[in-house]
Protein backbone atom coordinates (compact mmCIF):
# COMPACT_ATOMS: atom_id res chain seq x y z
CA UNK A 1 0.00 0.00 0.00
CA UNK A 2 2.71 2.52 0.92
CA UNK A 3 6.14 3.13 -0.52
CA UNK A 4 9.03 0.98 0.64
CA UNK A 5 12.22 2.31 2.18
CA UNK A 6 12.84 5.53 4.15
CA UNK A 7 10.04 8.04 4.51
CA UNK A 8 11.03 11.19 2.59
CA UNK A 9 9.73 14.63 3.53
CA UNK A 10 8.87 15.26 -0.14
CA UNK A 11 6.25 12.50 0.09
CA UNK A 12 4.41 14.30 2.89
CA UNK A 13 2.71 17.07 0.95
CA UNK A 14 -0.86 16.94 2.27
CA UNK A 15 -2.07 18.70 5.38
CA UNK A 16 -3.91 16.21 7.57
CA UNK A 17 -5.93 16.73 10.72
CA UNK A 18 -5.65 13.95 13.27
CA UNK A 19 -8.99 13.79 15.08
CA UNK A 20 -10.10 12.55 18.47
CA UNK A 21 -13.59 12.21 19.91
CA UNK A 22 -14.46 14.61 22.71
CA UNK A 23 -17.55 15.01 24.87
CA UNK A 24 -19.08 18.36 25.83
CA UNK A 25 -20.93 17.79 29.10
CA UNK A 26 -23.03 20.96 28.85
CA UNK A 27 -24.19 20.27 25.30
CA UNK A 28 -24.40 16.49 25.83
CA UNK A 29 -22.57 16.15 22.53
CA UNK A 30 -19.74 14.00 21.18
CA UNK A 31 -17.79 15.62 18.34
CA UNK A 32 -14.65 14.96 16.33
CA UNK A 33 -12.05 17.60 17.24
CA UNK A 34 -8.56 18.24 15.90
CA UNK A 35 -5.88 16.78 18.17
CA UNK A 36 -3.06 17.98 15.96
CA UNK A 37 -2.16 18.77 12.37
CA UNK A 38 0.56 16.91 10.47
CA UNK A 39 1.82 16.37 6.94
CA UNK A 40 1.20 13.08 5.19
CA UNK A 41 0.50 11.33 1.94
CA UNK A 42 -2.95 10.04 0.96
CA UNK A 43 -3.65 7.73 -1.97
CA UNK A 44 -7.24 6.95 -2.90
CA UNK A 45 -7.94 3.41 -4.04
CA UNK A 46 -10.33 1.95 -6.59
CA UNK A 47 -11.35 -0.92 -4.34
CA UNK A 48 -13.70 -0.55 -1.40
CA UNK A 49 -12.73 -0.61 2.25
CA UNK A 50 -15.08 -2.93 4.16
CA UNK A 51 -15.12 -0.81 7.30
CA UNK A 52 -18.42 -2.37 8.43
CA UNK A 53 -18.99 -6.07 9.13
CA UNK A 54 -22.59 -6.05 7.83
CA UNK A 55 -22.73 -2.89 5.74
CA UNK A 56 -21.60 -2.01 2.24
CA UNK A 57 -18.01 -0.77 1.97
CA UNK A 58 -16.80 2.71 1.05
CA UNK A 59 -13.99 3.98 -1.15
CA UNK A 60 -10.64 3.04 0.34
CA UNK A 61 -7.63 5.23 1.07
CA UNK A 62 -4.02 4.63 2.09
CA UNK A 63 -2.33 7.15 4.38
CA UNK A 64 1.32 7.55 5.30
CA UNK A 65 2.51 9.79 8.17
CA UNK A 66 5.46 10.00 10.49
CA UNK A 67 4.83 7.86 13.59
CA UNK A 68 2.36 9.30 16.08
CA UNK A 69 2.26 7.20 19.24
CA UNK A 70 -1.15 8.60 20.23
CA UNK A 71 -2.87 7.59 17.00
CA UNK A 72 -5.10 4.52 17.35
CA UNK A 73 -8.16 3.17 15.59
CA UNK A 74 -10.24 5.15 18.10
CA UNK A 75 -9.22 8.26 16.16
CA UNK A 76 -9.85 9.51 12.63
CA UNK A 77 -8.18 11.65 9.96
CA UNK A 78 -9.52 14.53 7.91
CA UNK A 79 -8.10 15.71 4.58
CA UNK A 80 -9.81 18.95 3.62
CA UNK A 81 -13.51 18.10 3.71
CA UNK A 82 -12.94 14.34 3.45
CA UNK A 83 -13.37 12.25 6.59
CA UNK A 84 -11.22 9.12 6.75
CA UNK A 85 -12.46 6.32 9.01
CA UNK A 86 -9.40 4.32 10.14
CA UNK A 87 -9.42 0.55 9.78
CA UNK A 88 -5.75 -0.44 10.25
CA UNK A 89 -2.48 1.13 11.41
CA UNK A 90 0.87 -0.57 10.83
CA UNK A 91 4.32 0.71 11.76
CA UNK A 92 6.82 0.18 8.93
CA UNK A 93 9.70 -2.24 9.44
CA UNK A 94 12.20 0.61 9.75
CA UNK A 95 9.81 2.46 12.12
CA UNK A 96 9.99 5.59 9.98
CA UNK A 97 6.28 5.78 9.12
CA UNK A 98 2.79 4.62 9.97
CA UNK A 99 0.92 3.01 7.10
CA UNK A 100 -2.81 3.44 7.55
CA UNK A 101 -5.83 2.10 5.73
CA UNK A 102 -9.08 4.03 5.88
CA UNK A 103 -12.55 4.35 4.39
CA UNK A 104 -13.77 7.63 2.91
CA UNK A 105 -17.02 8.27 4.78
CA UNK A 106 -19.54 11.02 5.40
CA UNK A 107 -20.33 11.13 9.13
CA UNK A 108 -23.62 12.67 10.18
CA UNK A 109 -24.52 14.40 13.43
CA UNK A 110 -27.15 12.16 15.02
CA UNK A 111 -29.29 12.40 18.12
CA UNK A 112 -29.68 9.33 20.31
CA UNK A 113 -32.92 9.08 22.25
CA UNK A 114 -32.39 6.13 24.61
CA UNK A 115 -35.48 4.38 25.90
CA UNK A 116 -35.98 4.06 29.65
CA UNK A 117 -33.82 1.44 31.35
CA UNK A 118 -35.01 -0.79 34.17
CA UNK A 119 -33.49 -0.13 37.57
CA UNK A 120 -34.27 -0.91 41.20
CA UNK A 121 -35.45 1.38 43.98
CA UNK A 122 -34.47 1.23 47.65
CA UNK A 123 -36.95 -1.63 48.15
CA UNK A 124 -35.55 -3.60 45.19
CA UNK A 125 -38.65 -2.90 43.13
CA UNK A 126 -38.23 -2.41 39.36
CA UNK A 127 -38.42 1.23 38.29
CA UNK A 128 -37.97 3.03 34.99
CA UNK A 129 -34.67 4.91 34.72
CA UNK A 130 -34.64 7.77 32.23
CA UNK A 131 -31.51 8.17 30.08
CA UNK A 132 -30.95 11.64 28.60
CA UNK A 133 -30.56 12.24 24.88
CA UNK A 134 -27.18 13.08 23.39
CA UNK A 135 -25.70 13.85 19.98
CA UNK A 136 -22.82 12.05 18.33
CA UNK A 137 -21.13 11.54 14.93
CA UNK A 138 -22.11 8.32 13.18
CA UNK A 139 -21.88 6.79 9.73
CA UNK A 140 -25.08 5.47 8.17
CA UNK A 141 -24.45 2.99 5.38
CA UNK A 142 -26.48 0.53 3.34
CA UNK A 143 -26.94 -2.91 4.84
CA UNK A 144 -25.61 -5.81 2.81
CA UNK A 145 -28.56 -8.00 1.81
CA UNK A 146 -27.71 -11.63 1.15
CA UNK A 147 -30.84 -13.31 -0.19
CA UNK A 148 -34.32 -12.89 -1.64
CA UNK A 149 -35.98 -12.94 1.76
CA UNK A 150 -33.90 -9.93 2.73
CA UNK A 151 -35.04 -8.12 -0.41
CA UNK A 152 -38.69 -8.72 0.48
CA UNK A 153 -38.08 -7.36 3.96
CA UNK A 154 -36.23 -4.36 2.51
CA UNK A 155 -39.32 -3.50 0.44
CA UNK A 156 -41.26 -2.98 3.66
CA UNK A 157 -38.72 -1.11 5.80
CA UNK A 158 -35.76 1.21 5.35
CA UNK A 159 -32.81 -0.48 7.00
CA UNK A 160 -29.33 0.94 7.55
CA UNK A 161 -26.15 0.06 9.40
CA UNK A 162 -24.98 2.69 11.87
CA UNK A 163 -21.23 2.66 12.59
CA UNK A 164 -20.11 4.65 15.65
CA UNK A 165 -17.04 5.23 17.78
CA UNK A 166 -16.70 2.62 20.52
CA UNK A 167 -17.80 4.99 23.27
CA UNK A 168 -21.28 5.38 21.73
CA UNK A 169 -23.39 2.71 23.43
CA UNK A 170 -26.98 2.08 22.33
CA UNK A 171 -29.43 -0.71 23.05
CA UNK A 172 -32.10 -2.42 21.00
CA UNK A 173 -35.21 -0.23 21.02
CA UNK A 174 -33.35 3.08 21.30
CA UNK A 175 -34.17 5.77 18.72
CA UNK A 176 -31.61 7.53 16.52
CA UNK A 177 -32.52 10.62 14.51
CA UNK A 178 -30.76 12.64 11.81
CA UNK A 179 -31.87 16.28 11.67
CA UNK A 180 -35.66 16.46 11.19
CA UNK A 181 -35.97 13.06 9.53
CA UNK A 182 -38.10 10.27 10.95
CA UNK A 183 -36.10 8.40 13.60
CA UNK A 184 -34.59 4.96 13.19
CA UNK A 185 -35.08 2.24 15.79
CA UNK A 186 -32.07 0.16 16.86
CA UNK A 187 -32.86 -3.49 16.05
CA UNK A 188 -29.49 -5.24 16.42
CA UNK A 189 -26.34 -4.42 18.39
CA UNK A 190 -22.90 -5.55 17.15
CA UNK A 191 -20.36 -4.51 19.77
CA UNK A 192 -17.53 -7.08 19.73
CA UNK A 193 -15.10 -4.96 17.70
CA UNK A 194 -12.66 -3.23 20.10
CA UNK A 195 -12.65 0.06 18.18
CA UNK A 196 -16.20 0.60 16.95
CA UNK A 197 -19.82 -0.38 17.48
CA UNK A 198 -22.31 -1.22 14.75
CA UNK A 199 -26.07 -1.10 14.95
CA UNK A 200 -28.68 -2.32 12.50
CA UNK A 201 -31.35 0.38 12.52
CA UNK A 202 -34.63 0.63 10.63
CA UNK A 203 -37.75 2.65 10.03
CA UNK A 204 -40.86 1.83 8.05
CA UNK A 205 -41.44 3.51 4.72
CA UNK A 206 -44.61 5.04 6.15
CA UNK A 207 -42.65 6.70 8.97
mmCIF file of C-alpha atoms in Angstrom:
data_model
loop_
_atom_site.group_PDB
_atom_site.id
_atom_site.type_symbol
_atom_site.label_atom_id
_atom_site.label_comp_id
_atom_site.label_asym_id
_atom_site.label_seq_id
_atom_site.Cartn_x
_atom_site.Cartn_y
_atom_site.Cartn_z
ATOM 1 C CA UNK A 1 0.000 0.000 0.000
ATOM 2 C CA UNK A 2 2.707 2.525 0.918
ATOM 3 C CA UNK A 3 6.139 3.133 -0.521
ATOM 4 C CA UNK A 4 9.033 0.982 0.643
ATOM 5 C CA UNK A 5 12.221 2.314 2.182
ATOM 6 C CA UNK A 6 12.839 5.527 4.153
ATOM 7 C CA UNK A 7 10.039 8.042 4.507
ATOM 8 C CA UNK A 8 11.025 11.194 2.585
ATOM 9 C CA UNK A 9 9.733 14.634 3.528
ATOM 10 C CA UNK A 10 8.871 15.256 -0.145
ATOM 11 C CA UNK A 11 6.252 12.497 0.086
ATOM 12 C CA UNK A 12 4.406 14.303 2.893
ATOM 13 C CA UNK A 13 2.710 17.071 0.946
ATOM 14 C CA UNK A 14 -0.858 16.943 2.266
ATOM 15 C CA UNK A 15 -2.067 18.698 5.383
ATOM 16 C CA UNK A 16 -3.908 16.213 7.571
ATOM 17 C CA UNK A 17 -5.928 16.734 10.718
ATOM 18 C CA UNK A 18 -5.654 13.949 13.273
ATOM 19 C CA UNK A 19 -8.993 13.794 15.082
ATOM 20 C CA UNK A 20 -10.095 12.554 18.474
ATOM 21 C CA UNK A 21 -13.586 12.212 19.912
ATOM 22 C CA UNK A 22 -14.460 14.615 22.710
ATOM 23 C CA UNK A 23 -17.550 15.006 24.870
ATOM 24 C CA UNK A 24 -19.080 18.361 25.831
ATOM 25 C CA UNK A 25 -20.927 17.793 29.100
ATOM 26 C CA UNK A 26 -23.033 20.960 28.853
ATOM 27 C CA UNK A 27 -24.186 20.270 25.296
ATOM 28 C CA UNK A 28 -24.398 16.486 25.826
ATOM 29 C CA UNK A 29 -22.566 16.146 22.526
ATOM 30 C CA UNK A 30 -19.738 13.998 21.179
ATOM 31 C CA UNK A 31 -17.791 15.625 18.344
ATOM 32 C CA UNK A 32 -14.646 14.958 16.328
ATOM 33 C CA UNK A 33 -12.052 17.598 17.243
ATOM 34 C CA UNK A 34 -8.565 18.239 15.895
ATOM 35 C CA UNK A 35 -5.878 16.783 18.170
ATOM 36 C CA UNK A 36 -3.056 17.981 15.964
ATOM 37 C CA UNK A 37 -2.158 18.772 12.368
ATOM 38 C CA UNK A 38 0.559 16.912 10.474
ATOM 39 C CA UNK A 39 1.821 16.367 6.941
ATOM 40 C CA UNK A 40 1.201 13.082 5.190
ATOM 41 C CA UNK A 41 0.501 11.332 1.941
ATOM 42 C CA UNK A 42 -2.948 10.042 0.961
ATOM 43 C CA UNK A 43 -3.650 7.731 -1.969
ATOM 44 C CA UNK A 44 -7.240 6.955 -2.901
ATOM 45 C CA UNK A 45 -7.944 3.415 -4.044
ATOM 46 C CA UNK A 46 -10.328 1.955 -6.590
ATOM 47 C CA UNK A 47 -11.347 -0.924 -4.342
ATOM 48 C CA UNK A 48 -13.697 -0.553 -1.402
ATOM 49 C CA UNK A 49 -12.730 -0.609 2.248
ATOM 50 C CA UNK A 50 -15.077 -2.927 4.157
ATOM 51 C CA UNK A 51 -15.117 -0.807 7.298
ATOM 52 C CA UNK A 52 -18.421 -2.374 8.434
ATOM 53 C CA UNK A 53 -18.987 -6.067 9.125
ATOM 54 C CA UNK A 54 -22.593 -6.055 7.827
ATOM 55 C CA UNK A 55 -22.726 -2.892 5.742
ATOM 56 C CA UNK A 56 -21.603 -2.014 2.236
ATOM 57 C CA UNK A 57 -18.007 -0.768 1.970
ATOM 58 C CA UNK A 58 -16.802 2.713 1.050
ATOM 59 C CA UNK A 59 -13.993 3.984 -1.148
ATOM 60 C CA UNK A 60 -10.638 3.036 0.336
ATOM 61 C CA UNK A 61 -7.632 5.229 1.065
ATOM 62 C CA UNK A 62 -4.017 4.630 2.088
ATOM 63 C CA UNK A 63 -2.333 7.147 4.384
ATOM 64 C CA UNK A 64 1.322 7.555 5.302
ATOM 65 C CA UNK A 65 2.507 9.785 8.166
ATOM 66 C CA UNK A 66 5.458 10.003 10.488
ATOM 67 C CA UNK A 67 4.831 7.864 13.592
ATOM 68 C CA UNK A 68 2.361 9.299 16.076
ATOM 69 C CA UNK A 69 2.263 7.203 19.243
ATOM 70 C CA UNK A 70 -1.154 8.600 20.227
ATOM 71 C CA UNK A 71 -2.866 7.588 17.000
ATOM 72 C CA UNK A 72 -5.095 4.516 17.348
ATOM 73 C CA UNK A 73 -8.163 3.165 15.587
ATOM 74 C CA UNK A 74 -10.241 5.145 18.096
ATOM 75 C CA UNK A 75 -9.222 8.260 16.157
ATOM 76 C CA UNK A 76 -9.850 9.512 12.633
ATOM 77 C CA UNK A 77 -8.175 11.645 9.961
ATOM 78 C CA UNK A 78 -9.523 14.530 7.905
ATOM 79 C CA UNK A 79 -8.099 15.711 4.579
ATOM 80 C CA UNK A 80 -9.806 18.952 3.623
ATOM 81 C CA UNK A 81 -13.513 18.096 3.715
ATOM 82 C CA UNK A 82 -12.937 14.337 3.449
ATOM 83 C CA UNK A 83 -13.369 12.252 6.589
ATOM 84 C CA UNK A 84 -11.218 9.124 6.752
ATOM 85 C CA UNK A 85 -12.457 6.322 9.014
ATOM 86 C CA UNK A 86 -9.398 4.323 10.142
ATOM 87 C CA UNK A 87 -9.416 0.548 9.780
ATOM 88 C CA UNK A 88 -5.752 -0.444 10.254
ATOM 89 C CA UNK A 89 -2.476 1.128 11.409
ATOM 90 C CA UNK A 90 0.873 -0.565 10.830
ATOM 91 C CA UNK A 91 4.322 0.710 11.763
ATOM 92 C CA UNK A 92 6.819 0.182 8.928
ATOM 93 C CA UNK A 93 9.705 -2.237 9.442
ATOM 94 C CA UNK A 94 12.202 0.605 9.747
ATOM 95 C CA UNK A 95 9.813 2.457 12.124
ATOM 96 C CA UNK A 96 9.992 5.587 9.977
ATOM 97 C CA UNK A 97 6.283 5.783 9.121
ATOM 98 C CA UNK A 98 2.793 4.619 9.968
ATOM 99 C CA UNK A 99 0.920 3.006 7.102
ATOM 100 C CA UNK A 100 -2.809 3.438 7.546
ATOM 101 C CA UNK A 101 -5.833 2.105 5.726
ATOM 102 C CA UNK A 102 -9.080 4.027 5.879
ATOM 103 C CA UNK A 103 -12.551 4.346 4.385
ATOM 104 C CA UNK A 104 -13.766 7.632 2.913
ATOM 105 C CA UNK A 105 -17.018 8.270 4.780
ATOM 106 C CA UNK A 106 -19.538 11.016 5.399
ATOM 107 C CA UNK A 107 -20.328 11.130 9.129
ATOM 108 C CA UNK A 108 -23.624 12.673 10.184
ATOM 109 C CA UNK A 109 -24.519 14.395 13.432
ATOM 110 C CA UNK A 110 -27.148 12.159 15.016
ATOM 111 C CA UNK A 111 -29.291 12.401 18.123
ATOM 112 C CA UNK A 112 -29.676 9.331 20.310
ATOM 113 C CA UNK A 113 -32.924 9.076 22.252
ATOM 114 C CA UNK A 114 -32.386 6.128 24.608
ATOM 115 C CA UNK A 115 -35.477 4.383 25.898
ATOM 116 C CA UNK A 116 -35.976 4.055 29.652
ATOM 117 C CA UNK A 117 -33.824 1.442 31.347
ATOM 118 C CA UNK A 118 -35.013 -0.786 34.166
ATOM 119 C CA UNK A 119 -33.489 -0.128 37.568
ATOM 120 C CA UNK A 120 -34.269 -0.908 41.203
ATOM 121 C CA UNK A 121 -35.446 1.381 43.980
ATOM 122 C CA UNK A 122 -34.471 1.229 47.651
ATOM 123 C CA UNK A 123 -36.948 -1.630 48.154
ATOM 124 C CA UNK A 124 -35.546 -3.600 45.186
ATOM 125 C CA UNK A 125 -38.646 -2.904 43.127
ATOM 126 C CA UNK A 126 -38.234 -2.414 39.355
ATOM 127 C CA UNK A 127 -38.422 1.227 38.289
ATOM 128 C CA UNK A 128 -37.969 3.028 34.988
ATOM 129 C CA UNK A 129 -34.671 4.907 34.724
ATOM 130 C CA UNK A 130 -34.641 7.768 32.229
ATOM 131 C CA UNK A 131 -31.514 8.168 30.080
ATOM 132 C CA UNK A 132 -30.947 11.640 28.601
ATOM 133 C CA UNK A 133 -30.563 12.242 24.884
ATOM 134 C CA UNK A 134 -27.178 13.080 23.386
ATOM 135 C CA UNK A 135 -25.703 13.848 19.979
ATOM 136 C CA UNK A 136 -22.819 12.046 18.329
ATOM 137 C CA UNK A 137 -21.127 11.538 14.927
ATOM 138 C CA UNK A 138 -22.114 8.322 13.183
ATOM 139 C CA UNK A 139 -21.877 6.789 9.732
ATOM 140 C CA UNK A 140 -25.082 5.474 8.169
ATOM 141 C CA UNK A 141 -24.446 2.991 5.381
ATOM 142 C CA UNK A 142 -26.482 0.533 3.343
ATOM 143 C CA UNK A 143 -26.939 -2.913 4.838
ATOM 144 C CA UNK A 144 -25.607 -5.806 2.809
ATOM 145 C CA UNK A 145 -28.562 -8.000 1.807
ATOM 146 C CA UNK A 146 -27.712 -11.629 1.150
ATOM 147 C CA UNK A 147 -30.837 -13.313 -0.193
ATOM 148 C CA UNK A 148 -34.315 -12.890 -1.643
ATOM 149 C CA UNK A 149 -35.985 -12.944 1.757
ATOM 150 C CA UNK A 150 -33.896 -9.934 2.726
ATOM 151 C CA UNK A 151 -35.039 -8.124 -0.412
ATOM 152 C CA UNK A 152 -38.691 -8.724 0.481
ATOM 153 C CA UNK A 153 -38.075 -7.362 3.962
ATOM 154 C CA UNK A 154 -36.232 -4.362 2.507
ATOM 155 C CA UNK A 155 -39.321 -3.496 0.443
ATOM 156 C CA UNK A 156 -41.257 -2.980 3.664
ATOM 157 C CA UNK A 157 -38.716 -1.109 5.804
ATOM 158 C CA UNK A 158 -35.759 1.209 5.354
ATOM 159 C CA UNK A 159 -32.808 -0.482 7.003
ATOM 160 C CA UNK A 160 -29.333 0.937 7.547
ATOM 161 C CA UNK A 161 -26.154 0.057 9.395
ATOM 162 C CA UNK A 162 -24.976 2.693 11.866
ATOM 163 C CA UNK A 163 -21.232 2.660 12.592
ATOM 164 C CA UNK A 164 -20.113 4.646 15.646
ATOM 165 C CA UNK A 165 -17.039 5.234 17.782
ATOM 166 C CA UNK A 166 -16.701 2.618 20.525
ATOM 167 C CA UNK A 167 -17.802 4.993 23.275
ATOM 168 C CA UNK A 168 -21.283 5.380 21.731
ATOM 169 C CA UNK A 169 -23.388 2.712 23.428
ATOM 170 C CA UNK A 170 -26.978 2.082 22.325
ATOM 171 C CA UNK A 171 -29.431 -0.706 23.048
ATOM 172 C CA UNK A 172 -32.099 -2.417 20.996
ATOM 173 C CA UNK A 173 -35.206 -0.232 21.023
ATOM 174 C CA UNK A 174 -33.353 3.080 21.302
ATOM 175 C CA UNK A 175 -34.168 5.766 18.723
ATOM 176 C CA UNK A 176 -31.611 7.527 16.525
ATOM 177 C CA UNK A 177 -32.515 10.620 14.509
ATOM 178 C CA UNK A 178 -30.760 12.638 11.806
ATOM 179 C CA UNK A 179 -31.872 16.279 11.668
ATOM 180 C CA UNK A 180 -35.656 16.460 11.192
ATOM 181 C CA UNK A 181 -35.970 13.057 9.526
ATOM 182 C CA UNK A 182 -38.100 10.272 10.946
ATOM 183 C CA UNK A 183 -36.096 8.397 13.596
ATOM 184 C CA UNK A 184 -34.586 4.963 13.194
ATOM 185 C CA UNK A 185 -35.082 2.242 15.793
ATOM 186 C CA UNK A 186 -32.074 0.162 16.855
ATOM 187 C CA UNK A 187 -32.857 -3.490 16.047
ATOM 188 C CA UNK A 188 -29.494 -5.235 16.424
ATOM 189 C CA UNK A 189 -26.337 -4.421 18.387
ATOM 190 C CA UNK A 190 -22.901 -5.552 17.146
ATOM 191 C CA UNK A 191 -20.363 -4.511 19.773
ATOM 192 C CA UNK A 192 -17.535 -7.075 19.732
ATOM 193 C CA UNK A 193 -15.100 -4.959 17.697
ATOM 194 C CA UNK A 194 -12.660 -3.226 20.101
ATOM 195 C CA UNK A 195 -12.652 0.064 18.183
ATOM 196 C CA UNK A 196 -16.204 0.596 16.950
ATOM 197 C CA UNK A 197 -19.824 -0.376 17.484
ATOM 198 C CA UNK A 198 -22.305 -1.224 14.749
ATOM 199 C CA UNK A 199 -26.068 -1.103 14.945
ATOM 200 C CA UNK A 200 -28.677 -2.318 12.501
ATOM 201 C CA UNK A 201 -31.351 0.381 12.523
ATOM 202 C CA UNK A 202 -34.628 0.635 10.633
ATOM 203 C CA UNK A 203 -37.746 2.646 10.030
ATOM 204 C CA UNK A 204 -40.860 1.827 8.055
ATOM 205 C CA UNK A 205 -41.441 3.506 4.718
ATOM 206 C CA UNK A 206 -44.613 5.040 6.150
ATOM 207 C CA UNK A 207 -42.650 6.696 8.975
#
